[in-house]
XYZ file of C-alpha atoms in Angstrom:
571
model
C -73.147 29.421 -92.398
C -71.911 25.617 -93.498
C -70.315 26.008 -89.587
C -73.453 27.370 -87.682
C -75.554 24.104 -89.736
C -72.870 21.524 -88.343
C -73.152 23.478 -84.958
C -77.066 23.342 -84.967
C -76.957 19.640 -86.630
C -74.540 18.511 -83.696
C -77.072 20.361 -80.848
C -80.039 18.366 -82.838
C -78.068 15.097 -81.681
C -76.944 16.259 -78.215
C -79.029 18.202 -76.647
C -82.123 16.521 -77.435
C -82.261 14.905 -74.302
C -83.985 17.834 -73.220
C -87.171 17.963 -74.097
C -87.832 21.536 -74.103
C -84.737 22.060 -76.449
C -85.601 19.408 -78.446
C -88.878 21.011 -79.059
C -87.122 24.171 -80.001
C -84.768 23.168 -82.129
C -87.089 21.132 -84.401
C -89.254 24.616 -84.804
C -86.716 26.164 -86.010
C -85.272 23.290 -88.946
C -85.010 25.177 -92.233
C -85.234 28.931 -90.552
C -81.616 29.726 -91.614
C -82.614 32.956 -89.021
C -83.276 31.673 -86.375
C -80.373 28.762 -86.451
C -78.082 31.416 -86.783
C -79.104 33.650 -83.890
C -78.672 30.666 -81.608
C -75.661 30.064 -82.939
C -73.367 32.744 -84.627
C -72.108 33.479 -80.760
C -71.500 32.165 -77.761
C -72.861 34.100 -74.427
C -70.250 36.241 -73.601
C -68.560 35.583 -69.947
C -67.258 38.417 -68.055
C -67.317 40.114 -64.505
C -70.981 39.674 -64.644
C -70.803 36.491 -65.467
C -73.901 35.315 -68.594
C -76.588 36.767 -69.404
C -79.190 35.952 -72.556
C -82.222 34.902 -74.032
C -83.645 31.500 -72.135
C -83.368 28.639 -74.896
C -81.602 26.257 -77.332
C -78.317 27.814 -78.665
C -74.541 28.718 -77.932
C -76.299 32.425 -77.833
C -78.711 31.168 -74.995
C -78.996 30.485 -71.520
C -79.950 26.768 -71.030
C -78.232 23.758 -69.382
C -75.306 23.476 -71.319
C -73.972 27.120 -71.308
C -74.806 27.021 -67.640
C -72.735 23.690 -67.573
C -69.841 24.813 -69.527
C -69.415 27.748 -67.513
C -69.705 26.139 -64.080
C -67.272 23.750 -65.623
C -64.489 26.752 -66.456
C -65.329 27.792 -62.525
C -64.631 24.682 -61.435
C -61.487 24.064 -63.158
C -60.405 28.286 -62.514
C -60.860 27.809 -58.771
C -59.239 24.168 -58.720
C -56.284 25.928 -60.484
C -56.144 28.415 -57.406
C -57.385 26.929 -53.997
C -56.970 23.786 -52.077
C -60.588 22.080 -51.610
C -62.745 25.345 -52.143
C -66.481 25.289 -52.026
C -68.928 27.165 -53.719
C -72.192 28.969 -52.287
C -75.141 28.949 -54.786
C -78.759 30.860 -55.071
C -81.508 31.297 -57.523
C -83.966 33.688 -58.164
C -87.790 33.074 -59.360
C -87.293 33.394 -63.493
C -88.006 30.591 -65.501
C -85.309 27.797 -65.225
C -83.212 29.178 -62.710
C -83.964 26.372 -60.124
C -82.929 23.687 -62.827
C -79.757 25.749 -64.103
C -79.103 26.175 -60.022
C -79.010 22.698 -59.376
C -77.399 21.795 -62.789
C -74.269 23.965 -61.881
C -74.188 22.302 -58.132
C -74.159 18.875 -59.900
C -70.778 20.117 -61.861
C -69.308 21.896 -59.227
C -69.635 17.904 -57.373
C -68.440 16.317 -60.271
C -65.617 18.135 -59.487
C -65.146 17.094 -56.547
C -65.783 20.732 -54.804
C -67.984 21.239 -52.135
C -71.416 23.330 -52.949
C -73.761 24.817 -50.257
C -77.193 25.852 -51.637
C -80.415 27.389 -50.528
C -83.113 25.224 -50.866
C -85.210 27.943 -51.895
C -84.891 31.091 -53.758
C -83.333 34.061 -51.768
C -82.584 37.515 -52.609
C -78.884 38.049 -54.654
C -77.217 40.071 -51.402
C -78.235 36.631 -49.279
C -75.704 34.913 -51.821
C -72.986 37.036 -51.218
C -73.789 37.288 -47.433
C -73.189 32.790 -47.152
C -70.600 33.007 -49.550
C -68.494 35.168 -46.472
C -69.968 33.065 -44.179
C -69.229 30.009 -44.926
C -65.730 31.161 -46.346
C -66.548 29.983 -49.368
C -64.408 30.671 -52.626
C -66.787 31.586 -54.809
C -70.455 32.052 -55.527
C -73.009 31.841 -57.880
C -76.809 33.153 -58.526
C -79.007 32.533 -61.040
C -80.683 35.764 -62.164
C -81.261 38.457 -64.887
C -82.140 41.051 -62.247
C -84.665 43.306 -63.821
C -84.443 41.825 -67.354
C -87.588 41.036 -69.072
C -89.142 37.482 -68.464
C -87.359 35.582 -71.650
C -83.815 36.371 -70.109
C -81.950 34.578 -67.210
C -78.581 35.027 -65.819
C -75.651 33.416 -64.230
C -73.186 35.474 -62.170
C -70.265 34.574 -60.649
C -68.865 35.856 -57.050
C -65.418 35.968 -55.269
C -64.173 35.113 -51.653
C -65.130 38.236 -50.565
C -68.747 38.454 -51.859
C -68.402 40.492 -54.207
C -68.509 39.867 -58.514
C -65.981 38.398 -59.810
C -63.042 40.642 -60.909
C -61.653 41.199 -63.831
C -58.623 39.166 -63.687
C -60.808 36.013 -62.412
C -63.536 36.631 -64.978
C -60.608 36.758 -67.706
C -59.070 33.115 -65.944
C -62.511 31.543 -65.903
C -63.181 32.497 -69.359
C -60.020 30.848 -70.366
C -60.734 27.624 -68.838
C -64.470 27.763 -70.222
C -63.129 28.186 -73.713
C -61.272 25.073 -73.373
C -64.113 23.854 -72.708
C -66.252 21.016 -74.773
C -70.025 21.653 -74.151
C -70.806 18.410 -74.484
C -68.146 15.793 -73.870
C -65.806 18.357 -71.756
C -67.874 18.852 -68.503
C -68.033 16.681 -65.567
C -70.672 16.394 -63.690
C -72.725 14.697 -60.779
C -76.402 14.327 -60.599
C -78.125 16.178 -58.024
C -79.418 14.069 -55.901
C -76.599 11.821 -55.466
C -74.490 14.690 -55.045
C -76.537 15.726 -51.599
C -76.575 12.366 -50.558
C -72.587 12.071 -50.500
C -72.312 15.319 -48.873
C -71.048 17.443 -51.930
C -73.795 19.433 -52.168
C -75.522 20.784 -48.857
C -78.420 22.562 -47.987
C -77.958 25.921 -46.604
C -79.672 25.918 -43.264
C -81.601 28.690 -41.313
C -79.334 29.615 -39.086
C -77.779 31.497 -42.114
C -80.828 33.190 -43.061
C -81.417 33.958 -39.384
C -77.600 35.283 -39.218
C -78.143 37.817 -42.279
C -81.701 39.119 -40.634
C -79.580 39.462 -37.422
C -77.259 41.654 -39.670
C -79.646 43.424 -41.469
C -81.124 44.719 -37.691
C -77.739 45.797 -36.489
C -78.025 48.448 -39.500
C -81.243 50.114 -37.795
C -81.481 53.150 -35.585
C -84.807 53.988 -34.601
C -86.501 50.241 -33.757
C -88.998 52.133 -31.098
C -89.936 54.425 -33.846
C -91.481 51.891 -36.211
C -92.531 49.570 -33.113
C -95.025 52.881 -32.451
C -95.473 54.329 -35.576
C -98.350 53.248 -37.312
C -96.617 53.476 -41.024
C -98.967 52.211 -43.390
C -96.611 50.117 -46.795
C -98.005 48.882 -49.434
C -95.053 46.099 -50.943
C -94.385 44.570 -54.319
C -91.463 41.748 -54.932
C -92.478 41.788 -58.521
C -92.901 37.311 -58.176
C -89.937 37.653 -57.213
C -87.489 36.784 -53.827
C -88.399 39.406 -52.022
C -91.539 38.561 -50.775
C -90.420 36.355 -47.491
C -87.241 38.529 -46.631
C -88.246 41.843 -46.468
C -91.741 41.063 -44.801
C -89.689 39.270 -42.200
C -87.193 42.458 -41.653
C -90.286 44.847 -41.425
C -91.987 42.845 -38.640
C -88.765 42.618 -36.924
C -88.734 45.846 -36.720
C -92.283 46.780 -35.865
C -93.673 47.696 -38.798
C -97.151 45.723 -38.508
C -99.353 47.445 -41.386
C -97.750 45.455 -44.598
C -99.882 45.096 -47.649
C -98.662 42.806 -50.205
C -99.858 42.951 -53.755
C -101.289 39.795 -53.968
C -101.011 40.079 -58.295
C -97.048 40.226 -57.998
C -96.736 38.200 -54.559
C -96.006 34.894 -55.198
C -92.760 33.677 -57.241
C -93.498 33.689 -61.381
C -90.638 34.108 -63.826
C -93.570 35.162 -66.426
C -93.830 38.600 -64.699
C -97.369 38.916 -66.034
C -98.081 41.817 -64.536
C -94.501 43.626 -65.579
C -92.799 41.955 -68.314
C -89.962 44.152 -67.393
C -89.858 43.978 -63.427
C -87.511 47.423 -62.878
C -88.260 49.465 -59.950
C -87.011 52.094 -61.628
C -90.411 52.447 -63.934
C -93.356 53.716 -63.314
C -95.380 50.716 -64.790
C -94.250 48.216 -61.797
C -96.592 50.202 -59.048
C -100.102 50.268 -61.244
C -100.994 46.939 -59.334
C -100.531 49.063 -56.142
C -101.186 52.431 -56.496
C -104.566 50.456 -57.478
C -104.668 48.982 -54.386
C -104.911 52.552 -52.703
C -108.496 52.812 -53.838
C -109.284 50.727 -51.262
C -106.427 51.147 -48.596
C -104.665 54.616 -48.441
C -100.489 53.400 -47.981
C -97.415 56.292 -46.831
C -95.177 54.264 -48.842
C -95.102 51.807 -52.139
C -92.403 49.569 -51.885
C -91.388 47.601 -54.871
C -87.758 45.519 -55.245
C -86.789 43.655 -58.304
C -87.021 40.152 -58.797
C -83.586 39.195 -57.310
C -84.353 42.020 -54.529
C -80.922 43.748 -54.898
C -82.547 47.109 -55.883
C -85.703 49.314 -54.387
C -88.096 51.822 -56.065
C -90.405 53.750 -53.639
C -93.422 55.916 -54.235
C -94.883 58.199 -51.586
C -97.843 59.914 -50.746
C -97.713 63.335 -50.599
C -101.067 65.562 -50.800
C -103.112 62.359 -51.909
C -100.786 61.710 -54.615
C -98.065 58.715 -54.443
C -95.126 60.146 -56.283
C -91.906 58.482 -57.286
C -88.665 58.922 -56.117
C -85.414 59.100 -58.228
C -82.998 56.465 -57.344
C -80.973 59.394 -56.698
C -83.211 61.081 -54.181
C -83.708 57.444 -52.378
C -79.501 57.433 -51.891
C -80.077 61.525 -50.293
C -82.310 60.632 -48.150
C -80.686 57.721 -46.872
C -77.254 59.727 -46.340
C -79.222 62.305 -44.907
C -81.438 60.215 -42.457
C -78.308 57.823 -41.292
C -75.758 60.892 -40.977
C -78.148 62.571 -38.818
C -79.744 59.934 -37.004
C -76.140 58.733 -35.794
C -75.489 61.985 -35.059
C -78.391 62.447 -33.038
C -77.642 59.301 -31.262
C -74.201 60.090 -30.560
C -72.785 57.096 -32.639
C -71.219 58.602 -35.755
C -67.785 58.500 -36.106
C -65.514 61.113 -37.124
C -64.414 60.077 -40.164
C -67.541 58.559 -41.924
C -67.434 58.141 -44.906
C -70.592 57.497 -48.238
C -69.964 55.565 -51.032
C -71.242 56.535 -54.243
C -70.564 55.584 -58.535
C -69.695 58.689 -59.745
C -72.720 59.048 -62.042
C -74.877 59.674 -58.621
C -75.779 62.654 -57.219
C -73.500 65.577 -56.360
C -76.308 66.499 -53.812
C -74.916 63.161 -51.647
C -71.589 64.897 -51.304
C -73.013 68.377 -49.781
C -75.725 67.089 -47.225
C -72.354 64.620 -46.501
C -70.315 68.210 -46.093
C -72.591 68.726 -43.397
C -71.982 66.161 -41.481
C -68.250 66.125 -41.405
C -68.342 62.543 -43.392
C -66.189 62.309 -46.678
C -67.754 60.709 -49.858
C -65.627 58.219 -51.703
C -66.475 58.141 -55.939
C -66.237 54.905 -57.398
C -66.771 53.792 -60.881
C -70.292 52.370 -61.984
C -70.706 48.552 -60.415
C -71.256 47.481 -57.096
C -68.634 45.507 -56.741
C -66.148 48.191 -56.465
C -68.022 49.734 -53.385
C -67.627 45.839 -52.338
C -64.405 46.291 -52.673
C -64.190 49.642 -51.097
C -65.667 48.426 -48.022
C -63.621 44.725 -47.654
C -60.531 47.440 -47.359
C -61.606 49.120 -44.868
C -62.539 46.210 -43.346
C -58.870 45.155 -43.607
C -57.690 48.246 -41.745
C -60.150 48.240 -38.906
C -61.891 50.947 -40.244
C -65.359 49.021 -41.331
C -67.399 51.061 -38.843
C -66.463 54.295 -41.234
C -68.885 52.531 -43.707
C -72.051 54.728 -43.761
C -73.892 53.704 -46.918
C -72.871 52.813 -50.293
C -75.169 53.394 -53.182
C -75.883 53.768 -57.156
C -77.934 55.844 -58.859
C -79.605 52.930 -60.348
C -81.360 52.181 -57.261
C -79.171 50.024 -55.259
C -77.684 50.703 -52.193
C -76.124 48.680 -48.768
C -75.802 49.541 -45.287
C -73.838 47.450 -43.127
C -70.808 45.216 -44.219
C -72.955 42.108 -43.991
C -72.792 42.424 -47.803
C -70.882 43.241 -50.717
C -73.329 43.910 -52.831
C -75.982 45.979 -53.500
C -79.086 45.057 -51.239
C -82.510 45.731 -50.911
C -83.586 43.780 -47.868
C -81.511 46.110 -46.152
C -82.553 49.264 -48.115
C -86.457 48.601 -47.951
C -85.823 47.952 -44.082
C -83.942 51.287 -43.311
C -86.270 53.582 -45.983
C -89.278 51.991 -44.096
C -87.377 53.241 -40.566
C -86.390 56.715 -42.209
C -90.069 56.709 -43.074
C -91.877 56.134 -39.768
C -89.221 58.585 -38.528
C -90.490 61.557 -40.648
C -93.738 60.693 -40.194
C -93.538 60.835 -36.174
C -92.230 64.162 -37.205
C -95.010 64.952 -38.729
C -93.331 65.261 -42.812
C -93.392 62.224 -45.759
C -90.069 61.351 -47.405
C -91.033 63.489 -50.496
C -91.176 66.697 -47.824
C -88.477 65.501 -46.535
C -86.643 65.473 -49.854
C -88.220 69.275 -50.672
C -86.874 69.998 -47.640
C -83.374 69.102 -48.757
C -83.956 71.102 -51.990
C -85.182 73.979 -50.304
C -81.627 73.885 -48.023
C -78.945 73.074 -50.738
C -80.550 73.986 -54.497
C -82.689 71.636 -56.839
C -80.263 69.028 -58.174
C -82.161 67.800 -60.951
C -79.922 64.304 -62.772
C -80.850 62.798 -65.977
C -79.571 60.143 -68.521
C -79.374 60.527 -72.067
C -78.453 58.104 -74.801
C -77.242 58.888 -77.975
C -77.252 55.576 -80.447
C -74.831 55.084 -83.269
C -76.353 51.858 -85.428
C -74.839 49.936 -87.808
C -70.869 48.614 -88.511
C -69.484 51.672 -87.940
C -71.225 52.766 -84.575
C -68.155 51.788 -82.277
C -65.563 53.250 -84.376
C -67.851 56.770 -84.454
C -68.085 56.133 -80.549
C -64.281 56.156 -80.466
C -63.827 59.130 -82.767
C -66.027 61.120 -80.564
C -64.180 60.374 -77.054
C -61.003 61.234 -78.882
C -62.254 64.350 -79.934
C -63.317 65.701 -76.625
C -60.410 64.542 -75.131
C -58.040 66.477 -77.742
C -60.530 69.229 -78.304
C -62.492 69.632 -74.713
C -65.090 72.255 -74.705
C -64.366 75.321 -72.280
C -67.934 75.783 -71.490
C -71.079 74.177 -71.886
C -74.494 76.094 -72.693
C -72.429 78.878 -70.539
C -71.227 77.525 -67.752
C -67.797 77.355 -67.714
C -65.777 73.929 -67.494
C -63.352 73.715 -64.299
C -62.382 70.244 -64.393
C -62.267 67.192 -66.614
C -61.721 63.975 -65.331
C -59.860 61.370 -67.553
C -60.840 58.524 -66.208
C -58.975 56.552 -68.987
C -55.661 58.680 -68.033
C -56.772 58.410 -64.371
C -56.289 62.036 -63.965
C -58.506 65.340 -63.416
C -57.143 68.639 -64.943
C -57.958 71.824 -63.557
C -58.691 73.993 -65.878
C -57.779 77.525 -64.269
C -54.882 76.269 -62.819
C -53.500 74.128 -65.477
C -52.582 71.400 -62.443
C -52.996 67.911 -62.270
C -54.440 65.326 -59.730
C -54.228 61.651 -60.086
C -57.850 59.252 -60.445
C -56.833 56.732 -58.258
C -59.767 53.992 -59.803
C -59.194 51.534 -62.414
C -59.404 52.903 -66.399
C -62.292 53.929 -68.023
C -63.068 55.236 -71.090
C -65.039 57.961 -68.794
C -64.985 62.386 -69.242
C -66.379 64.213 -66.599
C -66.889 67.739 -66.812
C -67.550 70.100 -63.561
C -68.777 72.961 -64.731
C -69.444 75.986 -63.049
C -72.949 76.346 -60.012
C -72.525 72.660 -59.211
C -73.437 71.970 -62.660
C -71.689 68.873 -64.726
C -72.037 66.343 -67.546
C -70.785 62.614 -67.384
C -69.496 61.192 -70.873
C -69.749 56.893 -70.695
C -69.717 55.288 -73.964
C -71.196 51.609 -73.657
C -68.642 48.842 -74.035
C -71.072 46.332 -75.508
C -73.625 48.154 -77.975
C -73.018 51.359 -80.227
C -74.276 53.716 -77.310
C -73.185 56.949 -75.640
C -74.653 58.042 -72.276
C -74.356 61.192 -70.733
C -75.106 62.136 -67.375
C -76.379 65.681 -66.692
C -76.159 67.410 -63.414
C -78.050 70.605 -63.201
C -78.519 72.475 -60.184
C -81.121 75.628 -59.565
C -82.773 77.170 -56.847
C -86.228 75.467 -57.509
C -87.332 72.844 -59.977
C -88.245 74.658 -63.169
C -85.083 76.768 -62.955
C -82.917 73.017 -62.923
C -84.738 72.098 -65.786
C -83.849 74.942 -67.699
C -80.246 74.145 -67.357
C -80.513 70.764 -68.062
C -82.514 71.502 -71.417
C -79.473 73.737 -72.652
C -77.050 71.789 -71.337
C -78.730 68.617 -73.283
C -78.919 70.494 -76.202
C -75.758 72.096 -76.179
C -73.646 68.635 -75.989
C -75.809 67.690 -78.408
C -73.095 69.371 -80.427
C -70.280 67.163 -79.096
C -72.066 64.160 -79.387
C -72.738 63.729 -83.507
């Protein structure tokens, strides 16, 4: 504790220059608590870069963690390129503009070149300028869907994509030999545009992306004539300007925005946790539909990388899975092209392999192949930048997660919802000329291939010994797999930590050709299956249940035995 007192005495003395640190820091004088949850840590730096509480602290996001890690950037990418430059974007949550411009003015003390929107854009607009402008890296300022008190600082690669693992590890070194205080060098802001260090990104760029983002549509004189009626959220946050710009591109003239969660606020007061994924996020606009009747709710999250939908169906808007989004997109793009004479033979969907099984059949169909990655977008970034290499980027049909992001076109590598909310607002007007809503649509689906119903689970281990327990009970299944699960018998497992899937009738062995994982997978019999992921930063187990029936109570009959039945596993 003597340590964390010196630590918090020294911040006291340094960091008082700012005002709103100094105010925190003399709250908290004599709160042995709250000093030492500021300070018993730093923010941990990986492939996704920081990500924390807003405020005074080694365990906070604030000026000088931002500082120190732009700082370990600069000094990694020094170490590696000739005069690189850095693209940089922000998001609306509190402080991001100041930590934005803070990390430009290090990045310039450094003597490396920094582009930067002058105003906050949507994360896949960062990783679109970073390719662009052949930059060597990237960085955004956001805690995605985080609750308001948290902010974020994430790192990208030449590519556009997050930082890998072996530059995350190199930065980290560098950021570790890194002084907070006395080891950073930096430029301020101002002076830094006015030598031509830092730049504004101009917007022919943002024009450039939209001009991408058009390319991926199919059915322009659909939307131009159908009279689709949205109703869109950007949850204050970047969304708002982007995707309103994409829809009237495209025709879609009958945008409602909810005016509550329109303009930029990092307070979120309307939905202290801005996920699309929740229910809570449309209230503000199914509300709205007292007044205005809407075919589709549109929300994205506050750095608009991922889209939640609700649609009317029967005078009722119902949500749709992030799972049954990435279906329906597959579904509408495979047979769209195919329609239109412009898919290629060997197309190909890329999915994590926690989504949807139901994405591989409806790709079956189609003749397209589905390539399984492991959970993070940047591997699907990845994924795509090789085919690229090859001359094969026009395979590229859609990549998505089951956590609600997805990307169409190679614009990006990343997860985007610009993109997304354009082409689900084209695959609805489609279906509506048609005469159906995207939820028919999707019961249409059902009705041809089986009810795939998918659903998380977390099992919690507290205290000391919760990682340890976590470890005991991968090993166990791994030495002791089960043969069947409530019934249904097992007929692979996937290692993906012995990158290797064992069939178990056969006895034979295939190869996982994806990086380690501590990851089980086990296909069971009917399209049925169960995902084992233990969390790598908190005592936490997921599993991932497929279950698979003709109609919807049958599917959740098998998932409630399956979920018990691991139960037994799991403990």
């Amino acid at each position: 504790m003597n340590d964390i007192n010196a630590l918090y005495s020294l911040w006291c003395e340094k960091a008082a220059i700012d005002p709103d640190l100094k105010k925190e820091l003399s709250s908290i004088d004599g709160k042995a608590e709250e000093i030492n949850d500021r300070f018993y840590r730093n923010l941990e730096f990986g492939t996704a870069g920081l990500r924390g509480i807003i405020g005074a602290g080694t365990n906070r996001m604030n000026v000088y963690t931002v500082n120190q890690a732009t700082q370990g950037l600069a000094s990694y990418l020094l170490s590696e390129y000739d005069s690189p430059s850095v693209a940089i974007a922000y998001d609306s949550r509190i402080k991001s503009t100041d930590f934005a411009k803070s990390a430009a003015g290090v990045l310039a003390g450094n003597g490396i070149k920094v582009y930067i929107y002058p105003e906050l854009v949507p994360t896949p607009m960062l990783s679109f300028a970073v390719r662009e402008l052949k930059c060597k890296g990237g960085i955004i300022i956001t805690a995605s869907h985080n609750p308001a008190e948290y902010n974020g600082y994430k790192c990208y690669d030449p590519e556009g994509y997050q930082m890998t693992d072996e530059a995350a590890a190199r930065t980290y070194d560098f950021i570790q030999k890194t002084d907070m205080f006395s080891g950073v060098k930096s430029m301020d802001f101002d002076k830094a545009v006015e030598s031509g260090l830092v730049e504004y990104i101009g917007d022919d760029i943002v024009q450039k992306f939209y001009d991408c983002v058009e390319k991926c549509c199919l059915s322009k004189d659909i939307t131009a004539r159908t009279d689709l009626r949205v109703i869109y959220t950007p949850l204050n946050g970047t969304g708002n300007k982007h995707v309103r710009a994409m829809l009237k591109r495209i025709g879609i003239r009958n945008v409602s925005v909810v005016k509550e969660q329109e303009n930029p606020d990092g307070n979120f007061p309307t939905c202290p946790y801005p996920n699309p994924e929740i229910k809570q996020v449309f209230e503000c606009a199914v509300k709205m539909t007292e007044q205005e009747k809407a075919d589709l709710l549109l929300a994205t999250d506050p750095d608009c990388d991922r889209v939640g939908i609700a649609v009317l169906d029967n005078g009722e808007y119902k949500l749709m899975t992030g799972n049954e989004v990435g279906v329906l997109l597959a579904e509408y793009l495979l047979s769209r092209r195919m329609e239109l004479g412009t898919l290629p033979k060997n197309a190909v969907v890329v999915k994590s392999f926690v989504t949807t099984d139901l994405v591989d059949v409806v790709c079956k169909k189609y003749g397209a192949s589905v390539k399984k990655l492991l959970t993070g977008f940047k591997y699907i970034g990845e994924y795509i930048t090789e085919l690229e290499a090859k001359g094969e980027a026009d395979r590229f049909i859609v990549g998505m997660e089951e956590s609600y992001g997805y990307l169409s076109g190679i614009h990006a590598r990343d997860k985007d919802a610009v993109v997304a909310s354009t082409l689900i607002c084209e695959m609805a007007a489609y279906y509506k000329e048609k005469g159906i809503s995207l939820y028919e649509k999707m019961q249409e689906i059902y009705s041809e291939h089986g009810y795939y119903l998918n659903r998380v689970e977390s099992f919690e281990f507290k205290g000391k010994t919760g990682m340890e327990k976590m470890a005991q009970i991968m090993e166990r299944l791994r030495n002791n797999r089960p043969s069947s699960v409530a019934g249904y018998e097992v007929l692979e497992v996937s290692d993906y930590k012995k990158s290797e899937t064992l069939c178990c009738k056969t006895g034979s062995v295939t190869r996982i050709d994806l990086p380690k994982s501590n990851v089980l997978s086990f296909a069971l019999e009917k399209a049925n299956g169960v995902i084992i992921r233990p969390s790598g930063t908190e005592p936490k187990i997921k599993a991932y249940f497929t279950a698979r029936g003709k109609i919807m109570d049958e599917a959740e009959k098998i998932f409630a035995s399956l979920s018990e039945d691991m139960k037994q596993y799991l403990k």
